[in-house]
Structures are given as structure tokens and as C-alpha cells.
Coordinates of C-alpha atoms and ligand atoms in Angstrom, one line a residue:
M689 CA 88.9 88.9 84.6
R690 CA 90.7 85.7 82.6
S691 CA 89.3 82.2 83.1
D692 CA 92.1 80.3 82.9
I693 CA 95.1 79.5 85.3
R694 CA 98.6 80.1 83.4
F695 CA 102.0 79.4 84.8
L696 CA 105.0 77.7 83.9
L697 CA 106.0 74.5 85.3
G698 CA 109.5 75.1 85.0
N699 CA 110.1 76.5 81.3
E700 CA 106.6 74.6 80.1
D701 CA 103.3 76.9 79.4
R702 CA 100.4 75.4 81.3
R703 CA 96.6 77.0 81.0
I704 CA 94.3 75.2 82.8
G705 CA 90.8 76.2 82.6
N706 CA 88.5 73.4 84.3
I707 CA 89.7 72.6 87.5
D708 CA 88.5 72.2 91.0
P709 CA 89.8 75.5 92.4
Q710 CA 90.6 73.7 95.5
T711 CA 92.9 71.4 94.0
T712 CA 96.0 71.4 95.8
V713 CA 99.5 72.0 94.1
L714 CA 100.6 68.2 95.1
N715 CA 98.1 66.7 94.5
Y716 CA 97.9 68.5 90.7
L717 CA 101.5 67.5 90.5
R718 CA 101.0 63.5 91.8
L719 CA 97.6 62.8 89.8
N720 CA 97.4 65.5 87.0
E721 CA 101.0 65.6 85.8
H722 CA 102.3 62.1 87.3
K723 CA 105.5 64.1 88.7
F724 CA 106.0 61.8 92.1
G725 CA 109.1 63.6 93.4
T726 CA 107.0 65.8 95.6
K727 CA 106.4 64.0 98.4
E728 CA 102.9 63.8 100.7
G729 CA 103.8 63.4 104.4
C730 CA 101.3 65.4 106.9
A731 CA 99.5 67.4 104.0
E732 CA 99.5 70.0 106.9
G733 CA 102.3 72.2 106.3
D734 CA 104.1 70.5 109.0
C735 CA 106.4 68.2 107.6
G736 CA 108.0 69.9 104.1
A737 CA 108.2 66.6 102.2
C738 CA 105.9 68.6 99.5
T739 CA 108.2 71.5 99.7
I740 CA 108.7 73.4 96.3
V741 CA 110.0 76.9 95.0
L742 CA 107.9 79.3 93.5
G743 CA 109.4 82.3 91.1
E744 CA 107.2 85.6 90.5
V745 CA 108.1 88.4 88.8
D746 CA 109.7 91.1 91.1
E747 CA 111.2 94.4 89.3
A748 CA 113.3 94.9 92.7
A749 CA 115.5 91.2 92.7
A750 CA 117.8 90.0 90.4
G751 CA 116.7 89.0 87.4
G752 CA 113.1 90.5 87.8
M753 CA 112.4 87.6 89.4
S754 CA 112.3 85.9 93.2
Y755 CA 111.8 83.2 94.7
R756 CA 110.4 81.5 97.9
T757 CA 109.6 77.7 99.3
V758 CA 106.7 76.7 100.3
N759 CA 104.4 73.9 100.9
A760 CA 102.8 72.5 98.0
C761 CA 100.1 70.4 100.3
I762 CA 98.2 73.6 101.4
Q763 CA 98.4 75.5 98.2
F764 CA 95.7 75.5 95.8
V765 CA 96.4 75.3 92.2
P766 CA 94.3 78.9 90.9
T767 CA 97.6 80.2 92.9
L768 CA 100.1 79.1 90.7
D769 CA 98.5 81.9 88.4
G770 CA 101.8 84.2 87.2
K771 CA 103.7 82.5 88.4
Q772 CA 106.7 79.6 87.9
L773 CA 106.6 76.1 89.4
L774 CA 109.8 74.2 90.5
T775 CA 109.6 70.8 92.0
V776 CA 112.0 68.2 92.4
E777 CA 112.3 67.2 89.2
H778 CA 113.4 70.4 87.4
L779 CA 116.7 70.2 89.3
K780 CA 118.0 67.2 86.7
S781 CA 120.6 69.1 83.9
A782 CA 120.2 67.8 80.5
D783 CA 122.8 65.4 80.8
G784 CA 121.2 63.4 83.5
S785 CA 124.2 64.9 85.8
L786 CA 122.8 65.8 89.5
H787 CA 122.4 69.6 91.0
P788 CA 125.2 70.6 93.4
V789 CA 123.0 70.5 96.4
Q790 CA 121.4 66.5 95.4
Q791 CA 125.6 65.4 94.4
A792 CA 126.2 67.3 97.9
M793 CA 123.7 65.0 99.7
V794 CA 124.7 62.1 98.2
D795 CA 128.5 62.9 99.2
N796 CA 127.3 63.7 102.9
H797 CA 124.9 60.6 103.0
G798 CA 122.2 63.5 103.6
S799 CA 119.4 60.2 103.0
Q800 CA 118.3 57.0 104.0
C801 CA 114.8 56.2 103.4
G802 CA 114.6 58.9 100.7
F803 CA 111.2 60.2 102.1
C804 CA 111.9 63.6 102.8
T805 CA 114.8 64.3 100.5
P806 CA 112.9 66.0 98.0
G807 CA 111.8 68.8 100.0
F808 CA 115.3 68.9 101.5
V809 CA 116.9 69.5 98.1
M810 CA 114.5 71.9 97.3
S811 CA 115.0 74.2 100.9
L812 CA 118.8 73.4 100.1
Y813 CA 118.3 74.9 96.2
K814 CA 116.6 78.0 97.4
I815 CA 119.5 78.5 100.0
W816 CA 121.5 77.8 96.4
L817 CA 119.6 80.4 94.5
D818 CA 120.6 82.8 97.1
G819 CA 123.9 82.1 96.9
G820 CA 124.7 79.6 99.3
E821 CA 124.9 80.1 103.0
E822 CA 127.5 78.9 106.0
E823 CA 126.6 80.5 108.9
R824 CA 124.8 77.5 111.3
G825 CA 121.9 79.2 112.2
A826 CA 120.5 80.5 108.8
I827 CA 121.0 77.2 107.6
N828 CA 118.8 76.2 110.6
D829 CA 116.3 78.6 109.8
A830 CA 116.0 77.2 106.1
L831 CA 115.6 73.8 107.2
A832 CA 113.2 74.1 110.1
G833 CA 110.6 73.2 108.0
N834 CA 112.0 70.0 106.8
L835 CA 111.9 66.7 109.0
C836 CA 113.8 64.2 109.0
R837 CA 113.2 60.7 110.9
C838 CA 115.9 58.7 110.0
T839 CA 119.2 60.3 108.7
G840 CA 119.8 63.0 111.3
Y841 CA 119.9 66.8 110.4
G842 CA 123.9 66.9 110.4
P843 CA 125.0 65.7 107.3
I844 CA 121.7 67.8 105.8
I845 CA 123.2 70.8 107.1
E846 CA 126.8 69.7 105.8
A847 CA 125.0 69.3 102.5
A848 CA 124.0 72.7 102.6
R849 CA 126.9 74.3 103.0
Q850 CA 129.0 72.6 100.7
S851 CA 126.7 73.2 97.9
G852 CA 126.6 76.9 98.0
G853 CA 128.2 79.0 95.6
A854 CA 128.9 75.6 92.9
A855 CA 127.8 76.9 89.4
I856 CA 125.9 74.8 87.2
N857 CA 123.5 76.2 83.9
D858 CA 120.2 75.6 86.1
T859 CA 116.9 75.9 85.0
I860 CA 116.7 79.2 86.3
E861 CA 120.4 80.0 86.5
Q862 CA 120.3 83.8 86.6
S863 CA 120.8 85.3 83.4
R864 CA 117.8 83.5 82.1
R865 CA 115.7 84.9 84.8
W866 CA 114.6 88.0 82.6
D867 CA 113.8 85.8 80.2
V868 CA 111.6 83.8 82.6
A869 CA 109.7 87.2 84.0
S870 CA 109.0 88.3 80.4
R871 CA 107.3 85.0 79.9
L872 CA 105.4 85.2 82.7
K873 CA 104.2 88.6 82.1
G874 CA 103.1 88.1 78.5
L875 CA 100.8 85.0 79.8
I876 CA 98.9 86.8 81.9
G877 CA 98.9 90.1 80.6
D878 CA 96.9 92.8 82.2
D879 CA 93.9 91.3 82.1
G880 CA 92.5 92.3 85.3
G881 CA 93.1 88.5 87.2
L882 CA 91.5 85.3 87.8
S883 CA 87.8 84.2 87.4
L884 CA 86.9 80.3 87.7
S885 CA 83.4 78.8 87.8
H886 CA 84.0 74.7 88.1
E887 CA 81.0 72.5 88.9
S888 CA 82.6 72.2 92.3
G889 CA 83.1 76.0 93.2
R890 CA 84.1 79.4 92.1
Y891 CA 87.1 81.3 93.1
F892 CA 88.2 85.1 92.2
A893 CA 91.6 86.4 92.1
P894 CA 91.3 90.4 92.0
R895 CA 94.5 92.4 91.2
S896 CA 93.3 95.4 93.4
S897 CA 91.7 96.2 96.8
D898 CA 88.8 98.4 95.2
E899 CA 88.2 95.3 92.7
L900 CA 88.8 92.9 96.1
A901 CA 86.1 94.9 97.8
Q902 CA 83.6 95.0 95.3
L903 CA 83.6 91.4 95.0
L904 CA 82.9 91.0 98.4
I905 CA 80.3 93.1 98.2
T906 CA 78.9 90.8 95.7
H907 CA 79.7 87.8 97.6
P908 CA 79.7 88.5 101.4
D909 CA 80.0 84.6 102.2
A910 CA 82.9 84.5 100.5
V911 CA 85.9 82.4 102.3
I912 CA 88.9 85.0 101.8
L913 CA 92.3 83.5 101.1
A914 CA 95.0 84.6 101.9
G915 CA 98.7 82.3 102.4
G916 CA 96.1 79.6 102.9
T917 CA 98.1 78.3 106.0
D918 CA 94.9 78.3 108.0
V919 CA 92.7 78.2 104.9
G920 CA 94.6 75.2 103.1
L921 CA 94.1 72.7 106.5
W922 CA 90.3 73.0 106.0
V923 CA 90.3 71.1 102.9
T924 CA 93.0 68.9 103.4
K925 CA 92.4 67.9 107.6
H926 CA 88.6 69.0 107.6
L927 CA 87.2 68.1 103.8
M928 CA 85.3 71.6 104.0
R929 CA 83.9 72.7 100.4
L930 CA 84.8 76.4 99.9
D931 CA 83.0 78.1 97.4
P932 CA 83.2 81.0 96.3
I933 CA 87.3 81.7 97.4
I934 CA 88.6 85.1 96.8
Y935 CA 92.5 85.0 96.8
I936 CA 94.1 88.1 98.1
G937 CA 97.7 86.9 97.2
D938 CA 97.1 89.1 94.0
V939 CA 96.2 91.9 95.2
A940 CA 99.4 94.6 94.7
D941 CA 98.6 97.0 96.9
L942 CA 97.6 94.6 99.7
K943 CA 101.3 93.3 99.9
Q944 CA 103.2 96.7 100.7
V945 CA 104.9 97.0 103.5
E946 CA 105.9 101.1 103.9
Q947 CA 107.1 103.5 106.8
I948 CA 104.6 106.4 107.0
G949 CA 105.6 109.0 109.3
S950 CA 106.4 106.8 112.3
D951 CA 103.8 104.5 111.5
L952 CA 104.4 100.7 109.6
H953 CA 101.9 100.2 107.5
I954 CA 101.7 96.2 107.1
G955 CA 99.2 95.7 104.2
A956 CA 96.6 92.5 105.0
G957 CA 98.3 90.9 101.7
A958 CA 102.0 91.1 103.1
T959 CA 103.5 87.6 104.4
Y960 CA 105.6 87.0 107.1
S961 CA 108.5 86.9 105.1
A962 CA 108.2 90.2 103.2
A963 CA 106.9 92.2 106.7
H964 CA 109.7 89.9 109.1
D965 CA 112.9 93.1 108.8
A966 CA 110.5 96.2 108.3
L967 CA 108.5 94.7 112.2
G968 CA 112.0 93.7 113.4
A969 CA 113.0 97.4 113.1
V970 CA 110.4 98.0 115.0
A971 CA 110.9 96.1 117.5
A972 CA 114.2 93.4 117.8
D973 CA 111.5 90.7 119.8
I974 CA 108.7 91.3 116.9
G975 CA 111.6 89.9 114.4
E976 CA 112.7 87.2 117.0
L977 CA 109.1 86.4 116.9
I978 CA 108.5 86.2 113.4
R979 CA 111.2 84.0 112.9
R980 CA 109.6 80.9 114.9
I981 CA 106.3 81.5 113.4
G982 CA 106.0 77.7 111.7
S983 CA 108.8 77.6 109.3
R984 CA 110.3 79.4 106.2
Q985 CA 108.0 77.8 103.7
I986 CA 105.0 79.1 106.3
R987 CA 106.3 82.4 106.8
N988 CA 106.6 82.5 103.0
A989 CA 102.7 81.8 102.5
G990 CA 101.0 83.0 105.9
T991 CA 100.4 86.6 106.2
V992 CA 99.9 89.1 109.3
G993 CA 96.7 89.9 108.5
G994 CA 95.9 86.4 108.3
N995 CA 97.2 85.7 111.9
I996 CA 94.7 88.4 112.7
A997 CA 91.6 87.8 110.9
N998 CA 91.5 84.4 112.2
G999 CA 90.7 85.2 115.6
S1000 CA 93.1 82.4 116.9
P1001 CA 93.3 82.8 120.8
I1002 CA 97.1 81.6 120.1
G1003 CA 98.3 83.6 116.8
D1004 CA 101.7 84.7 117.3
T1005 CA 101.8 88.2 116.4
P1006 CA 98.0 89.8 118.4
P1007 CA 99.6 90.2 121.3
A1008 CA 102.7 91.5 120.2
L1009 CA 100.8 93.9 118.2
I1010 CA 98.6 95.0 120.9
A1011 CA 101.0 95.5 123.5
L1012 CA 102.7 98.1 120.5
G1013 CA 99.5 99.7 120.5
A1014 CA 98.5 98.7 116.6
R1015 CA 95.8 99.7 115.2
I1016 CA 93.3 97.7 111.7
V1017 CA 91.9 99.2 108.9
L1018 CA 88.8 97.4 107.8
R1019 CA 87.0 97.8 104.7
M1020 CA 83.5 97.2 103.5
G1021 CA 83.5 99.2 99.8
D1022 CA 84.7 102.0 100.4
V1023 CA 83.8 102.8 104.2
R1024 CA 87.0 102.0 106.0
R1025 CA 87.0 101.9 109.7
D1026 CA 90.2 101.8 112.0
I1027 CA 90.3 100.3 115.2
A1028 CA 92.1 99.6 117.8
L1029 CA 93.5 95.7 116.9
E1030 CA 92.2 94.8 120.6
D1031 CA 88.9 96.1 119.6
F1032 CA 88.8 93.3 117.0
F1033 CA 88.9 90.6 119.0
I1034 CA 85.6 90.3 120.7
T1035 CA 85.2 86.6 122.0
Y1036 CA 86.6 83.7 121.1
G1037 CA 85.8 82.6 117.4
K1038 CA 84.0 86.1 117.1
Q1039 CA 85.6 89.2 116.2
D1040 CA 84.4 92.4 114.9
R1041 CA 84.6 92.0 111.3
A1042 CA 81.0 92.5 109.5
K1043 CA 79.7 90.1 106.2
G1044 CA 81.8 91.7 102.8
E1045 CA 84.3 93.4 105.4
F1046 CA 88.0 92.6 105.1
V1047 CA 91.1 93.2 106.8
E1048 CA 92.7 96.1 104.6
K1049 CA 96.0 97.0 106.6
I1050 CA 97.6 96.6 110.3
I1051 CA 99.1 99.8 111.4
V1052 CA 102.4 99.8 114.1
P1053 CA 103.0 102.7 115.7
Q1054 CA 107.0 103.2 116.5
P1055 CA 107.5 102.8 120.2
G1056 CA 108.8 106.0 121.5
A1057 CA 112.6 105.8 122.4
Q1058 CA 112.3 105.2 126.4
T1059 CA 109.9 102.3 125.5
Q1060 CA 111.5 98.8 125.5
F1061 CA 109.7 96.4 123.9
K1062 CA 109.6 91.9 124.8
A1063 CA 107.8 89.3 123.2
W1064 CA 108.5 86.0 124.8
K1065 CA 106.3 82.9 123.2
I1066 CA 106.7 79.5 125.3
S1067 CA 105.8 76.4 123.2
K1068 CA 107.2 72.9 123.4
R1069 CA 109.7 73.1 120.8
F1070 CA 111.4 76.2 119.6
D1071 CA 110.7 75.7 115.9
Q1072 CA 107.6 75.0 114.1
D1073 CA 105.2 74.8 117.4
I1074 CA 102.2 76.3 118.1
T1075 CA 102.2 78.4 121.3
A1076 CA 101.0 77.9 124.4
V1077 CA 101.6 81.4 125.9
L1078 CA 103.0 84.6 124.6
G1079 CA 103.7 87.4 126.5
A1080 CA 104.4 90.7 124.9
F1081 CA 105.2 94.2 126.9
A1082 CA 105.8 97.5 126.4
I1083 CA 107.4 99.5 129.2
T1084 CA 108.7 103.1 129.9
L1085 CA 110.7 103.5 132.8
E1086 CA 111.6 106.9 134.2
N1087 CA 114.2 107.1 137.3
G1088 CA 112.7 103.8 137.8
V1089 CA 109.5 104.2 137.8
I1090 CA 106.6 102.8 135.2
R1091 CA 105.2 106.0 133.2
D1092 CA 103.7 103.8 131.1
I1093 CA 103.4 99.8 130.2
R1094 CA 101.1 97.8 128.0
V1095 CA 100.9 93.8 128.9
A1096 CA 99.5 91.6 126.4
F1097 CA 99.1 87.5 126.4
G1098 CA 98.2 85.1 123.8
G1099 CA 97.2 81.9 125.2
M1100 CA 95.7 82.8 128.4
A1101 CA 92.2 83.7 127.4
G1102 CA 89.8 83.3 124.3
T1103 CA 91.3 85.9 122.9
P1104 CA 94.5 87.6 122.5
M1105 CA 94.2 90.0 125.4
R1106 CA 95.8 93.4 127.1
A1107 CA 96.1 92.4 130.7
K1108 CA 94.7 95.3 132.4
K1109 CA 94.5 94.3 135.9
C1110 CA 98.4 93.8 135.9
E1111 CA 98.9 96.9 133.9
A1112 CA 96.8 98.8 136.4
A1113 CA 99.3 97.3 139.4
L1114 CA 102.4 98.6 137.0
M1115 CA 101.4 101.9 135.9
G1116 CA 102.7 104.9 138.2
Q1117 CA 104.7 102.1 140.6
P1118 CA 108.5 101.8 141.2
W1119 CA 109.8 99.1 139.2
N1120 CA 110.7 96.8 142.0
D1121 CA 110.3 93.8 144.0
A1122 CA 107.0 94.9 145.3
T1123 CA 105.3 96.0 142.2
L1124 CA 106.7 92.9 140.5
N1125 CA 104.8 90.8 142.9
A1126 CA 101.3 92.9 142.8
A1127 CA 101.5 92.5 138.9
R1128 CA 102.3 88.8 139.4
R1129 CA 99.1 88.6 142.2
A1130 CA 96.7 90.8 139.2
L1131 CA 97.4 88.7 136.6
A1132 CA 95.4 85.8 138.6
D1133 CA 92.8 88.1 138.0
D1134 CA 92.9 89.3 134.5
F1135 CA 93.0 85.3 133.4
K1136 CA 91.4 82.0 133.9
P1137 CA 94.0 80.2 131.6
M1138 CA 92.0 76.9 130.4
T1139 CA 94.1 73.7 129.9
D1140 CA 94.5 71.6 126.9
M1141 CA 97.2 69.2 125.0
R1142 CA 99.3 72.1 124.4
A1143 CA 99.4 73.0 128.8
S1144 CA 97.5 73.2 131.9
G1145 CA 95.7 76.2 132.8
E1146 CA 98.6 75.7 136.0
Y1147 CA 101.0 75.9 134.0
R1148 CA 99.8 78.8 131.9
M1149 CA 99.2 80.8 134.2
L1150 CA 102.9 79.9 136.0
V1151 CA 104.4 80.9 133.1
A1152 CA 102.8 84.3 132.6
Q1153 CA 103.5 85.6 136.2
N1154 CA 107.5 83.9 135.2
L1155 CA 107.4 86.3 132.3
L1156 CA 106.5 89.2 134.1
S1157 CA 109.8 88.5 136.2
K1158 CA 111.7 87.9 133.4
L1159 CA 110.6 91.6 132.3
F1160 CA 111.2 92.7 135.3
I1161 CA 115.5 91.1 135.1
E1162 CA 115.7 91.9 131.3
T1163 CA 114.9 95.9 132.3
T1164 CA 116.3 96.5 135.7
Q1165 CA 119.5 93.9 135.3
P1166 CA 120.9 94.0 131.9
G1167 CA 124.0 92.2 132.4
V1168 CA 122.2 89.3 133.7
A1169 CA 122.0 86.1 131.0
T1170 CA 117.9 85.2 130.2
R1171 CA 118.2 83.9 126.8
L1172 CA 119.9 80.7 125.0
V1173 CA 118.6 82.7 121.4
G1174 CA 117.5 86.1 120.3
K1175 CA 120.1 87.5 122.7
A1176 CA 120.8 90.6 120.2
A1177 CA 117.1 90.8 121.2
A1178 CA 117.4 91.2 124.6
H1179 CA 119.8 94.1 124.4
A1180 CA 118.6 96.1 121.6
Ligands
LIG2237 C1 102.3 73.9 109.9 C2 101.8 75.5 110.0 C3 103.0 76.1 111.4 C4 101.9 77.1 112.3 N1 102.3 78.1 112.9 C5 102.2 79.3 113.6 C6 103.0 79.7 115.1 O1 104.2 79.8 114.9 N2 102.6 80.8 114.9 C7 100.9 81.0 114.8 O2 100.5 82.5 114.9 N3 100.3 80.5 113.5 C8 101.0 79.5 112.7 N4 100.0 78.6 112.0 C9 98.5 79.1 111.8 C10 99.0 80.1 110.4 O3 100.1 80.4 109.6 C11 99.1 81.7 110.3 O4 97.8 81.9 111.6 C12 98.8 82.9 109.3 O5 99.2 83.8 109.5 C13 97.4 82.9 108.9 O6 97.5 83.5 107.7 P1 97.0 82.9 106.0 O7 97.9 84.5 105.8 O8 98.1 81.9 105.8 O9 95.6 82.9 106.4 P2 94.6 81.7 105.5 O10 94.8 80.6 105.8 O11 94.5 82.4 103.9 O12 93.3 82.5 106.2 C14 93.3 82.6 107.6 C15 91.7 82.9 108.1 O13 91.5 84.4 107.8 C16 90.8 85.0 106.8 N5 91.6 86.0 105.8 C17 92.8 86.1 105.9 N6 93.1 87.3 105.3 C18 92.1 88.1 105.4 C19 92.0 89.5 105.1 N7 92.8 90.5 104.9 N8 90.4 89.8 105.8 C20 89.5 89.4 106.4 N9 90.1 88.2 106.3 C21 91.2 87.5 105.8 C22 90.7 84.3 106.2 O14 89.2 84.0 105.7 C23 90.5 83.0 107.0 O15 89.3 82.7 107.6 C24 100.7 77.6 111.4 C25 100.3 77.2 110.5 C26 100.8 75.9 110.3 C27 100.2 75.3 108.8
LIG2238 S1 103.2 67.1 103.1 FE1 103.9 68.0 105.2 S2 104.5 69.7 104.9 FE2 103.1 69.2 102.9
LIG2239 S1 115.6 60.1 105.0 FE1 114.2 58.8 106.1 S2 112.7 60.5 106.7 FE2 114.7 61.9 105.9

């Protein structure tokens, strides 16, 4: 394993052998590189002021490189290994002229105090790299992780529309991507990953799941780092010291998303963005749910595996996956366990995972042709918000009778959980008002939700019961409008 971090900062080689592994990319840029364009707002992945673009070798992508926006404030420097890091400084042309996305921000008065502007510019830059975007919804999705408190979003959205497609000789203009890809391959070679030892802590980045399994046997107390959208905050908000860290983002076989027979297999290291389309094809409402997890930057880093492994009672994917009957594979050394996802969550803060064990993959079965799947996330804001209640339902009807039903909730107990009494009240019953009311009452026996800053227990229970009513309406009265957004999902 190699003991220095190698990456491209724009077009310049960087090799770093001696750095605290939990130094954030944002601090590195500002304090070590003295590149002050990238700003710190929240230091927790929420505001987008620190948005950067990361390029990675990807044989399947145009020019052999793929690019994504992430939040520099919660990514650690060693995760840059083998990648190209682009910041707002790299948009400047050699003759000093502005990049089309910057010019469009000027032309549309898209900036006032300017604090959020570099982050917005990088998100706009990613839109531009993809060939531009005209459609308002798609622009909203790309910009939902960038907050502006002065300008208002209209001018910025207009800048996104106007800059798309404008051609210039950009730092990573397409014809040069092959060159960047070959430089990156040359930089890291085929050397079995990273092993850093610094006085503040150790860091390992294996390249295969076999190496990962072995490392975790040697270091069973290591912190597993995937997308860092939780772990990053342990450092920036809780000032924790993590030692050692084992990063799984470079483990190629953990990032696979593949259909095997009728099941979808999602490697635990696959990001939400990588798994989005495949999960949306399993059930449209899961696609819609993932679209609302965090922001584009968070989805480009955070993993489905991390969303499960963290054991959060308000993680968005577990209730939906439980309702679909998903399983997970846990691995320690060469020993694997295949368990129902719902059995992974034992109680608040406790999961069925031993030291040295890791989540290897998630297996999602395709629902039967007669099964309808519905999931709704209830939160105070539409984008970038943590769930108060999430209800997920897989219902199979035959001649108006419920032949099969799985109901799972997040935000109602200490773990994501099936509503078994509610299911029992529904199973085998005619799907009518009387059954709906019995199921609503049964929910109160399943859960005693807590009150916290997101919602009161009473509110949570009422919302959960009302989601059952919404399920009833959507599955019995298809013409009735029940959604402002995600309408396509409702009728899929
Ligand atoms: C701004 C912001 C918005 C967010 N919005 C949402 C949201 O809308 N919905 C939502 O559900 N979550 C949200 N989150 C939380 C977070 O993004 C998710 O929980 C995410 O899925 C965590 O995945 P990760 O890859 O980033 O995990 P990491 O932060 O890398 O790890 C999380 C935990 O899982 C462990 N872990 C990771 N992978 C494995 C593995 N393969 N095996 C064993 N253990 C593992 C880690 O050790 C750690 O304990 C948000 C977070 C932020 C910062
Ligand atoms: S500083 Fe707010 S998202 Fe990074
Ligand atoms: S211009 Fe001031 S926060 Fe956006």
C-alpha cells in the first residue's frame, strides 16, 4: 500500500505524505493551499458554500472521466487520492475572462454579499459540464444544496439556463479529459490503495472488499468511512478524533449496482446518486424518496450502505427497503451472513453488526406485478431536511381484498420498524373504510412515537395514520389528486 496521497488540484500534481487524515478538504484548500474561493458556511454539508467538483476516472463516461459536486467541509483530504479536485479558482481562463457560468451570474445579478456565490458557481459549473439544463425542476434539484440568503433564487436559476451550452476552452474541456484520466491512472498506478500513519491517526483505503475484510479483522475497532456525510460531522461538529479510519470509497466491488435475476444488488459503497436510477426502476416512489435525501452534493457522497449501517431511526431508505423485503449481507473475514434488513435494527443505537464486520451489500427484491409500492417522507422543508415521519407500504390487492401487505415506518420508534399490528389488521381484509379505520387504530398499538424538535409524538401518530389514508385513496381512487410533486411516481 502507498503512503502518500496523490491527486490533481486542477491540473497540478499533488503528493501529500504527512497530513492529519481527518483534515477536511475545505480546511486544506484554505489553510494549506491558500485558495480562499471555497467558503465555510455551516461545516455540516447543509449550505453548499464549500461546493467543489471532484473528477474520477470512469471508463464508461465521456472522455474517461466523471465529475460530481460534493461538500468540501465534510470530506477528508485522503479521500482525494486518485481524483481531480476542481475549485472556483480553476474556472478562470488564462486571459482572465470569466467562465460562462460566472458571466451569467453577473449578467443576471445572481450575487449580492457573494458568500454563497462560489458554491453556486460550482454547482452551475457541473450543470454546464453536463451540457446545460433548461428545465426548472432539474435546475432546482441541482441547486437545492446551495443556500442563498440575499439574492433570491430566480436570478441564479436564470443564470443556470443562460450559461448551458456556452463553449469555451475550459480546464476540463472534453477533449482534455482523456489526458486527465491517463495522468490520474499514472499517479496512483496499481498499488493496492493507501495506508497513512500520522501522529494524529491512521488511515487505510483498500481497493478490494477482500482487503477491506482483512483490514477489519486486524483493526476491528476502526471507524468505517463511506461517504462521510455522517462521519464528517463527527469531526467538524463533535470534534472527535478517529483512529484508525478505513475508507471504503475506493473499494471498486463495493460500488457495484447490478440486477441479478429479479433482485437488485447494491454494493454498500454505492452512492445514492449511483443507485438512484436502479432503485427508481424497482419502485418509482423510492426514486422520488432518494431525490429528496439531502442535496445533490450529499447524494453524490452518501451511500445507501451508510444510511443502513448508521442505525438512525430517521434514515430515509431503511423503511422503504424494509417494506420491499430487502436483505443485507454482512461480512467478517470470509464469513458472510444474509439477514432480513428489519432484523439488523435491534434497538436505538444497537445494530446486529459485530466488531470487524461490515455491510457488504443490500439485496432488494423486485415487487410482484400486482404489488403497489408507496412511500412518503414528511419533513418541514421539501429539500435538504431530516424526516419527521416516513411511511412505506407494499400492498397487493386481489378483487378488492388485501392479499399481502408490508408497512414500515421511520421516525415512529427507536429504529426503522415494521408496523406488525397494523399489517395484521389489514391482511386478508377487504380494502374499505372499515379496514382502513381498524388499521389506523392498530398503528397506535404499534408505536408510541417520541416528541422532539422535529415533531410531537401526537403529530407523528396522526401523520402516520393519515399516510395510511393516503395509501387507501391512491390505491382505490386512482383519479384523485394526492400529490403536488412526484405525481409520476403516484401513477407508476
Ligand atoms: C446535509 C445533510 C443532509 C442529510 N439528509 C439526509 C436525508 O435527507 N435523509 C437521510 O436518511 N439521511 C440524511 N443525511 C444523513 C446521511 O447522509 C446518511 O445517513 C448517509 O446515508 C450516510 O452514508 P455515508 O456513506 O455518508 O456514511 P458515513 O458517514 O461514511 O458512515 C455512516 C456510519 O455508517 C458506518 N458505515 C458506513 N458504511 C458502512 C459499511 N459498509 N459497513 C459498516 N458500517 C458502515 C460508518 O462507520 C458510520 O458509523 C444527511 C446528512 C447531511 C450531512
Ligand atoms: S460549509 Fe456549508 S455545506 Fe460545507
Ligand atoms: S449572495 Fe449573499 S448569501 Fe447569497
